[in-house]
PDB file of C-alpha atoms in Angstrom:
ATOM      1  CA  MET H 722       0.145  -0.150  -0.026  1.00 47.00           C
ATOM      2  CA  PRO H 723       1.602   3.394  -0.872  1.00 57.00           C
ATOM      3  CA  ALA H 724       1.945   5.903   1.559  1.00 67.00           C
ATOM      4  CA  ALA H 725      -0.735   7.846   2.716  1.00 70.00           C
ATOM      5  CA  SER H 726      -0.580  11.742   3.301  1.00 68.00           C
ATOM      6  CA  GLU H 727      -2.140  13.733   6.390  1.00 61.00           C
ATOM      7  CA  GLU H 728      -4.586  15.370   3.969  1.00 61.00           C
ATOM      8  CA  ASP H 729      -6.172  11.739   3.142  1.00 65.00           C
ATOM      9  CA  TRP H 730      -7.720  11.837   6.708  1.00 60.00           C
ATOM     10  CA  ASP H 731     -10.267  14.014   5.810  1.00 58.00           C
ATOM     11  CA  ASP H 732     -11.660  12.073   2.300  1.00 55.00           C
ATOM     12  CA  TRP H 733     -11.799   8.787   4.800  1.00 55.00           C
ATOM     13  CA  VAL H 734     -13.684  10.716   7.022  1.00 50.00           C
ATOM     14  CA  ALA H 735     -16.014  12.183   4.285  1.00 49.00           C
ATOM     15  CA  ALA H 736     -16.041   9.150   2.814  1.00 50.00           C
ATOM     16  CA  ARG H 737     -18.239   7.097   5.734  1.00 49.00           C
ATOM     17  CA  THR H 738     -21.241   5.630   5.023  1.00 47.00           C
ATOM     18  CA  PRO H 739     -23.944   6.585   7.401  1.00 52.00           C
ATOM     19  CA  ARG H 740     -25.518   4.046   9.215  1.00 51.00           C
ATOM     20  CA  PRO H 741     -29.282   4.253   9.757  1.00 50.00           C
ATOM     21  CA  ASP H 742     -29.214   3.723  13.484  1.00 57.00           C
ATOM     22  CA  PRO H 743     -26.748   5.872  15.470  1.00 61.00           C
ATOM     23  CA  ALA H 744     -26.710   3.391  18.663  1.00 66.00           C
ATOM     24  CA  ASP H 745     -25.325   0.566  15.925  1.00 62.00           C
ATOM     25  CA  GLU H 746     -22.584   2.635  15.138  1.00 73.00           C
ATOM     26  CA  THR H 747     -18.789   1.313  15.598  1.00 81.00           C
ATOM     27  CA  PRO H 748     -16.896   4.430  17.646  1.00 86.00           C
ATOM     28  CA  PRO H 749     -14.396   5.306  15.317  1.00 89.00           C
ATOM     29  CA  ASP H 750     -10.696   4.330  15.646  1.00 91.00           C
ATOM     30  CA  THR H 751      -7.966   6.828  17.106  1.00 94.00           C
ATOM     31  CA  TYR H 752      -4.252   7.313  15.870  1.00 95.00           C
ATOM     32  CA  TRP H 753      -1.621   9.536  17.662  1.00 95.00           C
ATOM     33  CA  PHE H 754       1.256  10.778  16.104  1.00 96.00           C
ATOM     34  CA  VAL H 755       4.451  10.630  18.141  1.00 96.00           C
ATOM     35  CA  GLY H 756       7.606  12.625  16.981  1.00 96.00           C
ATOM     36  CA  GLY H 757       8.224  15.700  14.035  1.00 94.00           C
ATOM     37  CA  PRO H 758       5.921  18.302  13.247  1.00 92.00           C
ATOM     38  CA  LEU H 759       3.070  16.001  13.744  1.00 94.00           C
ATOM     39  CA  ASP H 760       3.832  15.043  17.108  1.00 96.00           C
ATOM     40  CA  GLY H 761       0.618  15.498  19.352  1.00 95.00           C
ATOM     41  CA  ARG H 762      -2.050  15.613  16.715  1.00 96.00           C
ATOM     42  CA  VAL H 763      -4.878  12.891  17.035  1.00 95.00           C
ATOM     43  CA  ARG H 764      -6.884  11.583  14.109  1.00 94.00           C
ATOM     44  CA  THR H 765      -9.416   9.351  13.881  1.00 92.00           C
ATOM     45  CA  ARG H 766     -10.928   7.772  10.846  1.00 90.00           C
ATOM     46  CA  PRO H 767     -13.758   4.758  10.317  1.00 88.00           C
ATOM     47  CA  ALA H 768     -13.074   1.635  12.484  1.00 86.00           C
ATOM     48  CA  GLU H 769     -14.029  -0.184   9.217  1.00 85.00           C
ATOM     49  CA  GLN H 770     -11.575   1.099   7.128  1.00 85.00           C
ATOM     50  CA  GLU H 771      -7.865   0.001   6.750  1.00 87.00           C
ATOM     51  CA  ALA H 772      -5.566   2.512   8.380  1.00 90.00           C
ATOM     52  CA  PRO H 773      -2.374   2.885   6.105  1.00 93.00           C
ATOM     53  CA  ALA H 774       1.129   1.683   7.005  1.00 94.00           C
ATOM     54  CA  VAL H 775       2.692   4.302   6.550  1.00 95.00           C
ATOM     55  CA  VAL H 776       1.493   8.636   6.581  1.00 95.00           C
ATOM     56  CA  ARG H 777       3.814  10.806   4.554  1.00 95.00           C
ATOM     57  CA  HIS H 778       3.517  14.459   5.524  1.00 93.00           C
ATOM     58  CA  ILE H 779       5.549  17.154   3.589  1.00 92.00           C
ATOM     59  CA  HIS H 780       6.692  19.965   5.065  1.00 85.00           C
ATOM     60  CA  LEU H 781       6.829  23.447   3.022  1.00 85.00           C
ATOM     61  CA  HIS H 782       8.420  26.260   4.195  1.00 81.00           C
ATOM     62  CA  GLY H 783      10.572  29.331   2.576  1.00 84.00           C
ATOM     63  CA  GLY H 784      13.834  26.468   2.101  1.00 85.00           C
ATOM     64  CA  PRO H 785      13.757  23.399   0.578  1.00 89.00           C
ATOM     65  CA  LYS H 786      10.912  20.535   0.861  1.00 90.00           C
ATOM     66  CA  ILE H 787      11.136  18.649   3.680  1.00 91.00           C
ATOM     67  CA  VAL H 788       9.209  15.069   4.032  1.00 93.00           C
ATOM     68  CA  HIS H 789       8.760  12.896   6.969  1.00 95.00           C
ATOM     69  CA  HIS H 790       7.519   9.311   7.072  1.00 96.00           C
ATOM     70  CA  TYR H 791       5.206   7.932  10.217  1.00 97.00           C
ATOM     71  CA  ASP H 792       5.032   4.274  10.641  1.00 97.00           C
ATOM     72  CA  LEU H 793       2.156   2.386  12.003  1.00 96.00           C
ATOM     73  CA  TYR H 794       2.300   0.856  15.477  1.00 95.00           C
ATOM     74  CA  GLU H 795      -1.153  -0.834  16.187  1.00 88.00           C
ATOM     75  CA  VAL H 796      -2.095  -0.930  20.038  1.00 83.00           C
ATOM     76  CA  ALA H 797      -4.701  -3.071  21.680  1.00 76.00           C
ATOM     77  CA  GLY H 798      -8.510  -1.893  21.078  1.00 76.00           C
ATOM     78  CA  HIS H 799      -9.136   0.506  18.216  1.00 82.00           C
ATOM     79  CA  GLY H 800      -6.351   2.635  16.552  1.00 91.00           C
ATOM     80  CA  GLY H 801      -2.931   2.852  17.075  1.00 95.00           C
ATOM     81  CA  GLU H 802       0.410   5.274  17.028  1.00 96.00           C
ATOM     82  CA  TYR H 803       2.305   6.806  14.096  1.00 96.00           C
ATOM     83  CA  ARG H 804       5.785   7.042  15.122  1.00 97.00           C
ATOM     84  CA  LEU H 805       8.327   9.273  13.133  1.00 97.00           C
ATOM     85  CA  ARG H 806      10.313   6.976  11.241  1.00 95.00           C
ATOM     86  CA  GLU H 807      13.899   7.820  11.955  1.00 90.00           C
ATOM     87  CA  GLU H 808      16.100   7.939   8.819  1.00 75.00           C
TER      88      GLU H 808
END
């Protein structure tokens, strides 16, 4: 699976199909970002969608483009941690 970008999170949440009865709805999975420029950010996405193994974050500023990769480490329950890859 190719790396997903941080902006893809909005697409995953928007693509969620509403269920007729909210009481039957599975709670969303929660993902925490650890390290780098995304440290401390939390994202959620529908539990029924598979999470990407890698998230790519591209930092644009006055200088050169900086690319960071975050690898998924699943935790018990619903969700996981995306940890900054040491390159």
